Amino acid sequence: MSLQGKIAVVTGGSRGIGRAVCLRLAQLGAFVYVNYVSGVKAAEETVEIIKEAGGKAIPVGFDVADADAVQAAFKKIVKEAGSVDILVNNAGITRDGIMARMKESDWDSVLDTNLKGAFLCSKAVSRSMMKKKSGRIVNISSVSGFTGNSGQVNYAAAKAGLVGFTKSMAREYASRNITVNSIAPGYIETEMTALLEVETQEQIKGEIPLGEFGKCEDIAGAVAYLVSEDGGYITGQTLHVNGGMYM
Ligand code: NDP
């Protein structure tokens, strides 16, 4: 598997799953734009780790939910790099709470970042991919979008929405040799899941056939496969990486 010469943009690449994806793509030879919104230090750290390992990367700060900022960032990236071969829409947030008490702003911010963000970035990158007649887009969904999750009506709606978005975009762009897929992680060891009570973590593990939370590298490996030549005949699909908790 080689991504030598490819240009990749990973939204929310500063930490967690996004950082692992950046490291993996860089390890395979891609030049990686590591996106963040506020965590510039973490993004720079990700870039440092990549460079120390002999890879190429640069941090790029913009809010995926801000249409003007997204447009400006991708314009600059395409001008600098010539084109974008790989886009990983990974940036995501949670604003959990039972529906009766969920504020409209919690609904809006999760939908704006997790769903509209993917639309804005994909739209911004598609022109360069169409010109090149090749491209790979991977949207990071979630098992919550398939099973639903109490306390996550906003998050589950956004993540389920990403699947419909993925399939529709895959159909629209297939003739330009652009593949669009999603990955639905189960529970992965990150800052997001570290927030769960230890008791809740143990209860969840009991419901996972493989008995453990996944690692960020498990998702990074799945992304690498989908964006590689080996994954070239796969489009419009969701790859479930969840230890068997949802089949
Ligand atoms: P983290 O909270 O660890 O990291 C989130 C990343 O998204 C950070 O890099 C953050 O940047 C970035 N980000 C957040 N909002 C924006 C924004 N508006 N614009 C640009 N970047 C933004 O998340 P995880 O690594 O846990 O999750 C990554 C993805 O995987 C998310 O989409 C999540 O929903 C999904 N997922 C995670 C699971 C898990 O178990 N962890 C399970 C299923 C899905 P900054 O540092 O600047 O804030």
PDB file of C-alpha atoms and ligand atoms in Angstrom:
ATOM      1  CA  MET A   1       0.000   0.000   0.000  1.00  0.00           C
ATOM      2  CA  SER A   2       1.500   3.344  -1.004  1.00  0.00           C
ATOM      3  CA  LEU A   3       0.146   6.895  -1.035  1.00  0.00           C
ATOM      4  CA  GLN A   4       3.374   8.372  -2.331  1.00  0.00           C
ATOM      5  CA  GLY A   5       2.771  11.741  -3.974  1.00  0.00           C
ATOM      6  CA  LYS A   6      -0.822  12.047  -2.737  1.00  0.00           C
ATOM      7  CA  ILE A   7      -2.151  15.149  -0.999  1.00  0.00           C
ATOM      8  CA  ALA A   8      -4.499  14.484   1.931  1.00  0.00           C
ATOM      9  CA  VAL A   9      -6.625  16.742   4.114  1.00  0.00           C
ATOM     10  CA  VAL A  10      -7.829  15.309   7.427  1.00  0.00           C
ATOM     11  CA  THR A  11     -10.363  17.450   9.294  1.00  0.00           C
ATOM     12  CA  GLY A  12      -9.975  17.275  13.061  1.00  0.00           C
ATOM     13  CA  GLY A  13      -6.529  15.770  12.542  1.00  0.00           C
ATOM     14  CA  SER A  14      -4.998  17.301  15.647  1.00  0.00           C
ATOM     15  CA  ARG A  15      -5.876  14.568  18.125  1.00  0.00           C
ATOM     16  CA  GLY A  16      -7.713  11.285  18.686  1.00  0.00           C
ATOM     17  CA  ILE A  17      -8.791   9.313  15.638  1.00  0.00           C
ATOM     18  CA  GLY A  18      -7.884  12.149  13.276  1.00  0.00           C
ATOM     19  CA  ARG A  19      -4.290  12.215  14.511  1.00  0.00           C
ATOM     20  CA  ALA A  20      -3.930   8.452  13.970  1.00  0.00           C
ATOM     21  CA  VAL A  21      -5.336   8.850  10.455  1.00  0.00           C
ATOM     22  CA  CYS A  22      -2.821  11.645   9.711  1.00  0.00           C
ATOM     23  CA  LEU A  23       0.079   9.511  10.973  1.00  0.00           C
ATOM     24  CA  ARG A  24      -0.991   6.518   8.914  1.00  0.00           C
ATOM     25  CA  LEU A  25      -1.517   8.433   5.679  1.00  0.00           C
ATOM     26  CA  ALA A  26       1.841  10.199   6.133  1.00  0.00           C
ATOM     27  CA  GLN A  27       3.537   6.883   6.906  1.00  0.00           C
ATOM     28  CA  LEU A  28       2.238   5.614   3.555  1.00  0.00           C
ATOM     29  CA  GLY A  29       3.779   8.607   1.783  1.00  0.00           C
ATOM     30  CA  ALA A  30       0.989  11.190   1.594  1.00  0.00           C
ATOM     31  CA  PHE A  31       1.574  14.893   2.296  1.00  0.00           C
ATOM     32  CA  VAL A  32      -0.980  15.600   5.031  1.00  0.00           C
ATOM     33  CA  TYR A  33      -2.808  18.819   5.902  1.00  0.00           C
ATOM     34  CA  VAL A  34      -3.666  18.439   9.603  1.00  0.00           C
ATOM     35  CA  ASN A  35      -6.818  20.443  10.315  1.00  0.00           C
ATOM     36  CA  TYR A  36      -7.905  21.746  13.731  1.00  0.00           C
ATOM     37  CA  VAL A  37     -10.233  24.481  14.953  1.00  0.00           C
ATOM     38  CA  SER A  38      -8.770  25.616  18.278  1.00  0.00           C
ATOM     39  CA  GLY A  39      -6.098  23.085  19.249  1.00  0.00           C
ATOM     40  CA  VAL A  40      -3.168  24.567  17.358  1.00  0.00           C
ATOM     41  CA  LYS A  41      -0.652  23.043  19.798  1.00  0.00           C
ATOM     42  CA  ALA A  42      -2.040  19.535  19.303  1.00  0.00           C
ATOM     43  CA  ALA A  43      -2.026  20.017  15.535  1.00  0.00           C
ATOM     44  CA  GLU A  44       1.602  21.159  15.610  1.00  0.00           C
ATOM     45  CA  GLU A  45       2.440  18.153  17.771  1.00  0.00           C
ATOM     46  CA  THR A  46       0.823  15.845  15.203  1.00  0.00           C
ATOM     47  CA  VAL A  47       2.891  17.479  12.469  1.00  0.00           C
ATOM     48  CA  GLU A  48       6.054  17.115  14.581  1.00  0.00           C
ATOM     49  CA  ILE A  49       5.418  13.384  15.125  1.00  0.00           C
ATOM     50  CA  ILE A  50       4.939  12.931  11.389  1.00  0.00           C
ATOM     51  CA  LYS A  51       8.112  14.849  10.523  1.00  0.00           C
ATOM     52  CA  GLU A  52      10.174  12.964  13.104  1.00  0.00           C
ATOM     53  CA  ALA A  53       9.079   9.750  11.410  1.00  0.00           C
ATOM     54  CA  GLY A  54      10.232  11.118   8.045  1.00  0.00           C
ATOM     55  CA  GLY A  55       6.803  12.167   6.753  1.00  0.00           C
ATOM     56  CA  LYS A  56       5.425  15.437   5.404  1.00  0.00           C
ATOM     57  CA  ALA A  57       2.625  17.451   6.995  1.00  0.00           C
ATOM     58  CA  ILE A  58       1.445  20.969   7.777  1.00  0.00           C
ATOM     59  CA  PRO A  59      -1.187  22.260  10.219  1.00  0.00           C
ATOM     60  CA  VAL A  60      -4.190  24.125   8.817  1.00  0.00           C
ATOM     61  CA  GLY A  61      -6.692  25.807  11.107  1.00  0.00           C
ATOM     62  CA  PHE A  62     -10.305  26.360  10.060  1.00  0.00           C
ATOM     63  CA  ASP A  63     -13.783  25.671  11.358  1.00  0.00           C
ATOM     64  CA  VAL A  64     -15.410  23.031   9.146  1.00  0.00           C
ATOM     65  CA  ALA A  65     -18.828  24.536   9.906  1.00  0.00           C
ATOM     66  CA  ASP A  66     -17.841  27.971   8.581  1.00  0.00           C
ATOM     67  CA  ALA A  67     -18.510  28.049   4.837  1.00  0.00           C
ATOM     68  CA  ASP A  68     -16.280  31.043   4.101  1.00  0.00           C
ATOM     69  CA  ALA A  69     -13.379  29.664   6.150  1.00  0.00           C
ATOM     70  CA  VAL A  70     -13.650  26.260   4.438  1.00  0.00           C
ATOM     71  CA  GLN A  71     -13.750  27.845   0.990  1.00  0.00           C
ATOM     72  CA  ALA A  72     -10.709  30.012   1.728  1.00  0.00           C
ATOM     73  CA  ALA A  73      -8.720  27.125   3.244  1.00  0.00           C
ATOM     74  CA  PHE A  74      -9.262  24.729   0.343  1.00  0.00           C
ATOM     75  CA  LYS A  75      -8.539  27.477  -2.192  1.00  0.00           C
ATOM     76  CA  LYS A  76      -5.196  28.040  -0.473  1.00  0.00           C
ATOM     77  CA  ILE A  77      -4.437  24.322  -0.204  1.00  0.00           C
ATOM     78  CA  VAL A  78      -5.192  23.678  -3.884  1.00  0.00           C
ATOM     79  CA  LYS A  79      -3.085  26.704  -4.881  1.00  0.00           C
ATOM     80  CA  GLU A  80      -0.205  25.445  -2.743  1.00  0.00           C
ATOM     81  CA  ALA A  81      -0.406  21.723  -3.450  1.00  0.00           C
ATOM     82  CA  GLY A  82      -1.920  21.679  -6.932  1.00  0.00           C
ATOM     83  CA  SER A  83      -4.783  19.352  -5.967  1.00  0.00           C
ATOM     84  CA  VAL A  84      -6.243  17.299  -3.149  1.00  0.00           C
ATOM     85  CA  ASP A  85      -6.366  13.528  -3.643  1.00  0.00           C
ATOM     86  CA  ILE A  86      -7.787  12.462  -0.279  1.00  0.00           C
ATOM     87  CA  LEU A  87     -10.285  14.127   2.061  1.00  0.00           C
ATOM     88  CA  VAL A  88     -11.141  12.568   5.418  1.00  0.00           C
ATOM     89  CA  ASN A  89     -14.139  14.259   7.045  1.00  0.00           C
ATOM     90  CA  ASN A  90     -13.329  13.325  10.625  1.00  0.00           C
ATOM     91  CA  ALA A  91     -13.984  16.510  12.655  1.00  0.00           C
ATOM     92  CA  GLY A  92     -16.761  15.868  15.130  1.00  0.00           C
ATOM     93  CA  ILE A  93     -18.187  16.990  18.450  1.00  0.00           C
ATOM     94  CA  THR A  94     -20.748  15.750  20.960  1.00  0.00           C
ATOM     95  CA  ARG A  95     -23.264  17.802  22.944  1.00  0.00           C
ATOM     96  CA  ASP A  96     -25.070  14.935  24.682  1.00  0.00           C
ATOM     97  CA  GLY A  97     -28.241  15.203  26.708  1.00  0.00           C
ATOM     98  CA  ILE A  98     -31.721  13.761  26.821  1.00  0.00           C
ATOM     99  CA  MET A  99     -33.948  15.226  24.158  1.00  0.00           C
ATOM    100  CA  ALA A 100     -36.397  16.887  26.553  1.00  0.00           C
ATOM    101  CA  ARG A 101     -33.573  19.035  27.881  1.00  0.00           C
ATOM    102  CA  MET A 102     -31.486  19.415  24.743  1.00  0.00           C
ATOM    103  CA  LYS A 103     -30.996  23.024  23.727  1.00  0.00           C
ATOM    104  CA  GLU A 104     -31.557  24.032  20.123  1.00  0.00           C
ATOM    105  CA  SER A 105     -27.962  25.307  20.100  1.00  0.00           C
ATOM    106  CA  ASP A 106     -26.724  21.773  21.030  1.00  0.00           C
ATOM    107  CA  TRP A 107     -28.656  20.367  18.089  1.00  0.00           C
ATOM    108  CA  ASP A 108     -27.368  23.041  15.722  1.00  0.00           C
ATOM    109  CA  SER A 109     -23.690  22.882  16.691  1.00  0.00           C
ATOM    110  CA  VAL A 110     -23.526  19.081  16.362  1.00  0.00           C
ATOM    111  CA  LEU A 111     -25.346  19.076  13.019  1.00  0.00           C
ATOM    112  CA  ASP A 112     -23.259  22.006  11.768  1.00  0.00           C
ATOM    113  CA  THR A 113     -19.887  20.450  12.639  1.00  0.00           C
ATOM    114  CA  ASN A 114     -20.583  16.757  12.078  1.00  0.00           C
ATOM    115  CA  LEU A 115     -22.817  16.886   8.990  1.00  0.00           C
ATOM    116  CA  LYS A 116     -22.698  20.314   7.355  1.00  0.00           C
ATOM    117  CA  GLY A 117     -18.921  20.347   7.861  1.00  0.00           C
ATOM    118  CA  ALA A 118     -18.557  17.239   5.694  1.00  0.00           C
ATOM    119  CA  PHE A 119     -20.782  18.793   3.008  1.00  0.00           C
ATOM    120  CA  LEU A 120     -18.814  22.041   2.974  1.00  0.00           C
ATOM    121  CA  CYS A 121     -15.374  20.379   2.834  1.00  0.00           C
ATOM    122  CA  SER A 122     -16.454  17.816   0.225  1.00  0.00           C
ATOM    123  CA  LYS A 123     -17.982  20.528  -1.945  1.00  0.00           C
ATOM    124  CA  ALA A 124     -14.860  22.662  -1.610  1.00  0.00           C
ATOM    125  CA  VAL A 125     -12.569  19.798  -2.628  1.00  0.00           C
ATOM    126  CA  SER A 126     -14.715  18.266  -5.350  1.00  0.00           C
ATOM    127  CA  ARG A 127     -13.792  20.753  -8.087  1.00  0.00           C
ATOM    128  CA  SER A 128     -10.094  19.882  -7.831  1.00  0.00           C
ATOM    129  CA  MET A 129     -10.874  16.147  -7.717  1.00  0.00           C
ATOM    130  CA  MET A 130     -13.198  16.386 -10.732  1.00  0.00           C
ATOM    131  CA  LYS A 131     -10.538  18.219 -12.705  1.00  0.00           C
ATOM    132  CA  LYS A 132      -8.065  15.443 -11.899  1.00  0.00           C
ATOM    133  CA  LYS A 133     -10.696  12.764 -12.526  1.00  0.00           C
ATOM    134  CA  SER A 134      -9.707  11.025  -9.324  1.00  0.00           C
ATOM    135  CA  GLY A 135     -10.272  11.383  -5.618  1.00  0.00           C
ATOM    136  CA  ARG A 136     -11.101   9.635  -2.379  1.00  0.00           C
ATOM    137  CA  ILE A 137     -13.435  10.935   0.312  1.00  0.00           C
ATOM    138  CA  VAL A 138     -13.987   9.148   3.634  1.00  0.00           C
ATOM    139  CA  ASN A 139     -16.623  10.353   6.097  1.00  0.00           C
ATOM    140  CA  ILE A 140     -16.311   9.307   9.719  1.00  0.00           C
ATOM    141  CA  SER A 141     -19.790   8.284  10.882  1.00  0.00           C
ATOM    142  CA  SER A 142     -20.532   6.313  14.061  1.00  0.00           C
ATOM    143  CA  VAL A 143     -22.245   3.184  15.311  1.00  0.00           C
ATOM    144  CA  SER A 144     -24.666   5.618  17.021  1.00  0.00           C
ATOM    145  CA  GLY A 145     -25.998   6.558  13.603  1.00  0.00           C
ATOM    146  CA  PHE A 146     -27.066   2.938  13.074  1.00  0.00           C
ATOM    147  CA  THR A 147     -28.253   1.826  16.512  1.00  0.00           C
ATOM    148  CA  GLY A 148     -29.347   5.204  17.902  1.00  0.00           C
ATOM    149  CA  ASN A 149     -28.189   6.146  21.380  1.00  0.00           C
ATOM    150  CA  SER A 150     -30.120   7.568  24.268  1.00  0.00           C
ATOM    151  CA  GLY A 151     -28.840  11.081  24.964  1.00  0.00           C
ATOM    152  CA  GLN A 152     -27.532  11.518  21.426  1.00  0.00           C
ATOM    153  CA  VAL A 153     -30.443  12.483  19.159  1.00  0.00           C
ATOM    154  CA  ASN A 154     -28.319  15.267  17.656  1.00  0.00           C
ATOM    155  CA  TYR A 155     -25.166  13.163  17.225  1.00  0.00           C
ATOM    156  CA  ALA A 156     -26.970  10.045  15.913  1.00  0.00           C
ATOM    157  CA  ALA A 157     -28.966  12.156  13.441  1.00  0.00           C
ATOM    158  CA  ALA A 158     -25.783  13.772  12.130  1.00  0.00           C
ATOM    159  CA  LYS A 159     -23.945  10.445  11.861  1.00  0.00           C
ATOM    160  CA  ALA A 160     -26.884   8.694  10.144  1.00  0.00           C
ATOM    161  CA  GLY A 161     -27.130  11.725   7.851  1.00  0.00           C
ATOM    162  CA  LEU A 162     -23.505  11.223   6.841  1.00  0.00           C
ATOM    163  CA  VAL A 163     -24.380   7.767   5.506  1.00  0.00           C
ATOM    164  CA  GLY A 164     -27.097   9.135   3.186  1.00  0.00           C
ATOM    165  CA  PHE A 165     -24.726  11.928   2.206  1.00  0.00           C
ATOM    166  CA  THR A 166     -22.003   9.376   1.412  1.00  0.00           C
ATOM    167  CA  LYS A 167     -24.258   7.232  -0.799  1.00  0.00           C
ATOM    168  CA  SER A 168     -25.668  10.192  -2.720  1.00  0.00           C
ATOM    169  CA  MET A 169     -22.290  11.791  -3.262  1.00  0.00           C
ATOM    170  CA  ALA A 170     -20.839   8.419  -4.331  1.00  0.00           C
ATOM    171  CA  ARG A 171     -23.484   8.164  -7.048  1.00  0.00           C
ATOM    172  CA  GLU A 172     -22.959  11.748  -8.232  1.00  0.00           C
ATOM    173  CA  TYR A 173     -19.173  11.534  -8.433  1.00  0.00           C
ATOM    174  CA  ALA A 174     -18.519   7.944  -9.551  1.00  0.00           C
ATOM    175  CA  SER A 175     -18.269   8.921 -13.222  1.00  0.00           C
ATOM    176  CA  ARG A 176     -15.333  11.198 -12.270  1.00  0.00           C
ATOM    177  CA  ASN A 177     -13.529   8.315 -10.561  1.00  0.00           C
ATOM    178  CA  ILE A 178     -14.105   9.827  -7.116  1.00  0.00           C
ATOM    179  CA  THR A 179     -15.027   7.301  -4.447  1.00  0.00           C
ATOM    180  CA  VAL A 180     -16.958   8.314  -1.336  1.00  0.00           C
ATOM    181  CA  ASN A 181     -17.268   5.975   1.632  1.00  0.00           C
ATOM    182  CA  SER A 182     -17.917   6.175   5.322  1.00  0.00           C
ATOM    183  CA  ILE A 183     -16.503   4.413   8.341  1.00  0.00           C
ATOM    184  CA  ALA A 184     -18.675   3.819  11.380  1.00  0.00           C
ATOM    185  CA  PRO A 185     -16.459   3.350  14.429  1.00  0.00           C
ATOM    186  CA  GLY A 186     -17.807   1.672  17.525  1.00  0.00           C
ATOM    187  CA  TYR A 187     -16.306   2.722  20.844  1.00  0.00           C
ATOM    188  CA  ILE A 188     -12.712   3.854  20.338  1.00  0.00           C
ATOM    189  CA  GLU A 189     -10.225   4.836  23.079  1.00  0.00           C
ATOM    190  CA  THR A 190     -10.101   8.647  22.773  1.00  0.00           C
ATOM    191  CA  GLU A 191     -10.756  11.764  24.851  1.00  0.00           C
ATOM    192  CA  MET A 192     -14.395  11.422  23.771  1.00  0.00           C
ATOM    193  CA  THR A 193     -14.820   7.957  25.341  1.00  0.00           C
ATOM    194  CA  ALA A 194     -12.537   8.728  28.313  1.00  0.00           C
ATOM    195  CA  LEU A 195     -15.335  11.035  29.476  1.00  0.00           C
ATOM    196  CA  LEU A 196     -17.551   7.977  30.126  1.00  0.00           C
ATOM    197  CA  GLU A 197     -17.838   6.694  33.730  1.00  0.00           C
ATOM    198  CA  VAL A 198     -15.631   3.624  34.310  1.00  0.00           C
ATOM    199  CA  GLU A 199     -18.751   1.593  35.168  1.00  0.00           C
ATOM    200  CA  THR A 200     -20.383   2.616  31.877  1.00  0.00           C
ATOM    201  CA  GLN A 201     -17.193   1.704  29.997  1.00  0.00           C
ATOM    202  CA  GLU A 202     -17.228  -1.796  31.539  1.00  0.00           C
ATOM    203  CA  GLN A 203     -20.925  -2.229  30.734  1.00  0.00           C
ATOM    204  CA  ILE A 204     -20.336  -1.244  27.102  1.00  0.00           C
ATOM    205  CA  LYS A 205     -17.345  -3.615  26.812  1.00  0.00           C
ATOM    206  CA  GLY A 206     -19.661  -6.418  27.917  1.00  0.00           C
ATOM    207  CA  GLU A 207     -21.777  -5.740  24.824  1.00  0.00           C
ATOM    208  CA  ILE A 208     -18.825  -5.855  22.414  1.00  0.00           C
ATOM    209  CA  PRO A 209     -18.145  -9.383  21.069  1.00  0.00           C
ATOM    210  CA  LEU A 210     -14.393  -8.657  20.856  1.00  0.00           C
ATOM    211  CA  GLY A 211     -14.589  -7.435  24.479  1.00  0.00           C
ATOM    212  CA  GLU A 212     -12.551  -4.215  24.166  1.00  0.00           C
ATOM    213  CA  PHE A 213     -12.809  -0.659  22.888  1.00  0.00           C
ATOM    214  CA  GLY A 214     -11.063  -0.173  19.577  1.00  0.00           C
ATOM    215  CA  LYS A 215      -7.903   1.851  19.072  1.00  0.00           C
ATOM    216  CA  CYS A 216      -7.518   4.945  16.911  1.00  0.00           C
ATOM    217  CA  GLU A 217      -5.141   2.894  14.739  1.00  0.00           C
ATOM    218  CA  ASP A 218      -8.011   0.500  13.920  1.00  0.00           C
ATOM    219  CA  ILE A 219      -9.850   3.375  12.262  1.00  0.00           C
ATOM    220  CA  ALA A 220      -6.677   4.701  10.633  1.00  0.00           C
ATOM    221  CA  GLY A 221      -6.100   1.280   9.024  1.00  0.00           C
ATOM    222  CA  ALA A 222      -9.631   1.239   7.618  1.00  0.00           C
ATOM    223  CA  VAL A 223      -9.196   4.753   6.184  1.00  0.00           C
ATOM    224  CA  ALA A 224      -5.866   3.757   4.620  1.00  0.00           C
ATOM    225  CA  TYR A 225      -7.509   0.776   2.919  1.00  0.00           C
ATOM    226  CA  LEU A 226     -10.393   2.819   1.499  1.00  0.00           C
ATOM    227  CA  VAL A 227      -8.123   5.546   0.099  1.00  0.00           C
ATOM    228  CA  SER A 228      -5.526   3.137  -1.293  1.00  0.00           C
ATOM    229  CA  GLU A 229      -5.495   1.502  -4.712  1.00  0.00           C
ATOM    230  CA  ASP A 230      -6.780  -1.696  -3.071  1.00  0.00           C
ATOM    231  CA  GLY A 231      -9.997   0.131  -2.126  1.00  0.00           C
ATOM    232  CA  GLY A 232     -10.538   1.595  -5.592  1.00  0.00           C
ATOM    233  CA  TYR A 233     -13.651  -0.438  -6.477  1.00  0.00           C
ATOM    234  CA  ILE A 234     -15.451   0.424  -3.233  1.00  0.00           C
ATOM    235  CA  THR A 235     -17.829   3.380  -3.181  1.00  0.00           C
ATOM    236  CA  GLY A 236     -21.006   4.376  -1.345  1.00  0.00           C
ATOM    237  CA  GLN A 237     -20.259   1.889   1.442  1.00  0.00           C
ATOM    238  CA  THR A 238     -19.994   2.053   5.193  1.00  0.00           C
ATOM    239  CA  LEU A 239     -17.216   0.066   6.805  1.00  0.00           C
ATOM    240  CA  HIS A 240     -18.163  -0.862  10.386  1.00  0.00           C
ATOM    241  CA  VAL A 241     -15.154  -0.970  12.710  1.00  0.00           C
ATOM    242  CA  ASN A 242     -16.723  -1.832  16.053  1.00  0.00           C
ATOM    243  CA  GLY A 243     -15.515  -5.148  17.476  1.00  0.00           C
ATOM    244  CA  GLY A 244     -18.789  -6.738  16.382  1.00  0.00           C
ATOM    245  CA  MET A 245     -21.080  -4.628  18.581  1.00  0.00           C
ATOM    246  CA  TYR A 246     -23.309  -3.872  15.592  1.00  0.00           C
ATOM    247  CA  MET A 247     -23.582  -6.308  12.686  1.00  0.00           C
TER     248      MET A 247
HETATM  249  P1  NDP B   1     -11.765  14.120  19.532  1.00  0.00           P
HETATM  250  O1  NDP B   1     -12.742  14.883  20.355  1.00  0.00           O
HETATM  251  O2  NDP B   1     -10.631  13.435  20.186  1.00  0.00           O
HETATM  252  O3  NDP B   1     -11.166  15.092  18.388  1.00  0.00           O
HETATM  253  C1  NDP B   1     -12.037  15.867  17.616  1.00  0.00           C
HETATM  254  C2  NDP B   1     -11.261  16.545  16.518  1.00  0.00           C
HETATM  255  O4  NDP B   1     -12.190  17.324  15.733  1.00  0.00           O
HETATM  256  C3  NDP B   1     -10.229  17.528  17.045  1.00  0.00           C
HETATM  257  O5  NDP B   1      -9.110  17.497  16.192  1.00  0.00           O
HETATM  258  C4  NDP B   1     -10.933  18.875  16.943  1.00  0.00           C
HETATM  259  O6  NDP B   1     -10.054  19.964  16.775  1.00  0.00           O
HETATM  260  C5  NDP B   1     -11.717  18.668  15.668  1.00  0.00           C
HETATM  261  N1  NDP B   1     -12.853  19.571  15.544  1.00  0.00           N
HETATM  262  C6  NDP B   1     -13.933  19.685  16.333  1.00  0.00           C
HETATM  263  N2  NDP B   1     -14.760  20.629  15.864  1.00  0.00           N
HETATM  264  C7  NDP B   1     -14.178  21.125  14.736  1.00  0.00           C
HETATM  265  C8  NDP B   1     -14.537  22.125  13.793  1.00  0.00           C
HETATM  266  N3  NDP B   1     -15.673  22.813  13.912  1.00  0.00           N
HETATM  267  N4  NDP B   1     -13.702  22.362  12.765  1.00  0.00           N
HETATM  268  C9  NDP B   1     -12.536  21.687  12.638  1.00  0.00           C
HETATM  269  N5  NDP B   1     -12.160  20.728  13.492  1.00  0.00           N
HETATM  270  C10 NDP B   1     -12.970  20.448  14.533  1.00  0.00           C
HETATM  271  O7  NDP B   1     -12.657  13.123  18.662  1.00  0.00           O
HETATM  272  P2  NDP B   1     -12.428  11.578  18.295  1.00  0.00           P
HETATM  273  O8  NDP B   1     -11.066  11.378  17.795  1.00  0.00           O
HETATM  274  O9  NDP B   1     -12.942  10.754  19.384  1.00  0.00           O
HETATM  275  O10 NDP B   1     -13.478  11.423  17.083  1.00  0.00           O
HETATM  276  C11 NDP B   1     -13.137  11.689  15.747  1.00  0.00           C
HETATM  277  C12 NDP B   1     -14.340  11.372  14.867  1.00  0.00           C
HETATM  278  O11 NDP B   1     -14.746  10.021  15.070  1.00  0.00           O
HETATM  279  C13 NDP B   1     -15.568  12.233  15.199  1.00  0.00           C
HETATM  280  O12 NDP B   1     -16.256  12.527  14.019  1.00  0.00           O
HETATM  281  C14 NDP B   1     -16.397  11.310  16.076  1.00  0.00           C
HETATM  282  O13 NDP B   1     -17.748  11.648  16.055  1.00  0.00           O
HETATM  283  C15 NDP B   1     -16.116   9.960  15.447  1.00  0.00           C
HETATM  284  N6  NDP B   1     -16.333   8.823  16.314  1.00  0.00           N
HETATM  285  C16 NDP B   1     -15.613   8.674  17.475  1.00  0.00           C
HETATM  286  C17 NDP B   1     -15.839   7.573  18.286  1.00  0.00           C
HETATM  287  C18 NDP B   1     -15.066   7.341  19.527  1.00  0.00           C
HETATM  288  O14 NDP B   1     -15.324   6.331  20.202  1.00  0.00           O
HETATM  289  N7  NDP B   1     -14.127   8.180  19.909  1.00  0.00           N
HETATM  290  C19 NDP B   1     -16.861   6.579  17.940  1.00  0.00           C
HETATM  291  C20 NDP B   1     -17.551   6.843  16.707  1.00  0.00           C
HETATM  292  C21 NDP B   1     -17.281   7.925  15.929  1.00  0.00           C
HETATM  293  P3  NDP B   1      -9.524  20.864  18.027  1.00  0.00           P
HETATM  294  O15 NDP B   1      -8.453  20.036  18.675  1.00  0.00           O
HETATM  295  O16 NDP B   1      -9.025  22.103  17.406  1.00  0.00           O
HETATM  296  O17 NDP B   1     -10.726  21.065  18.917  1.00  0.00           O
END
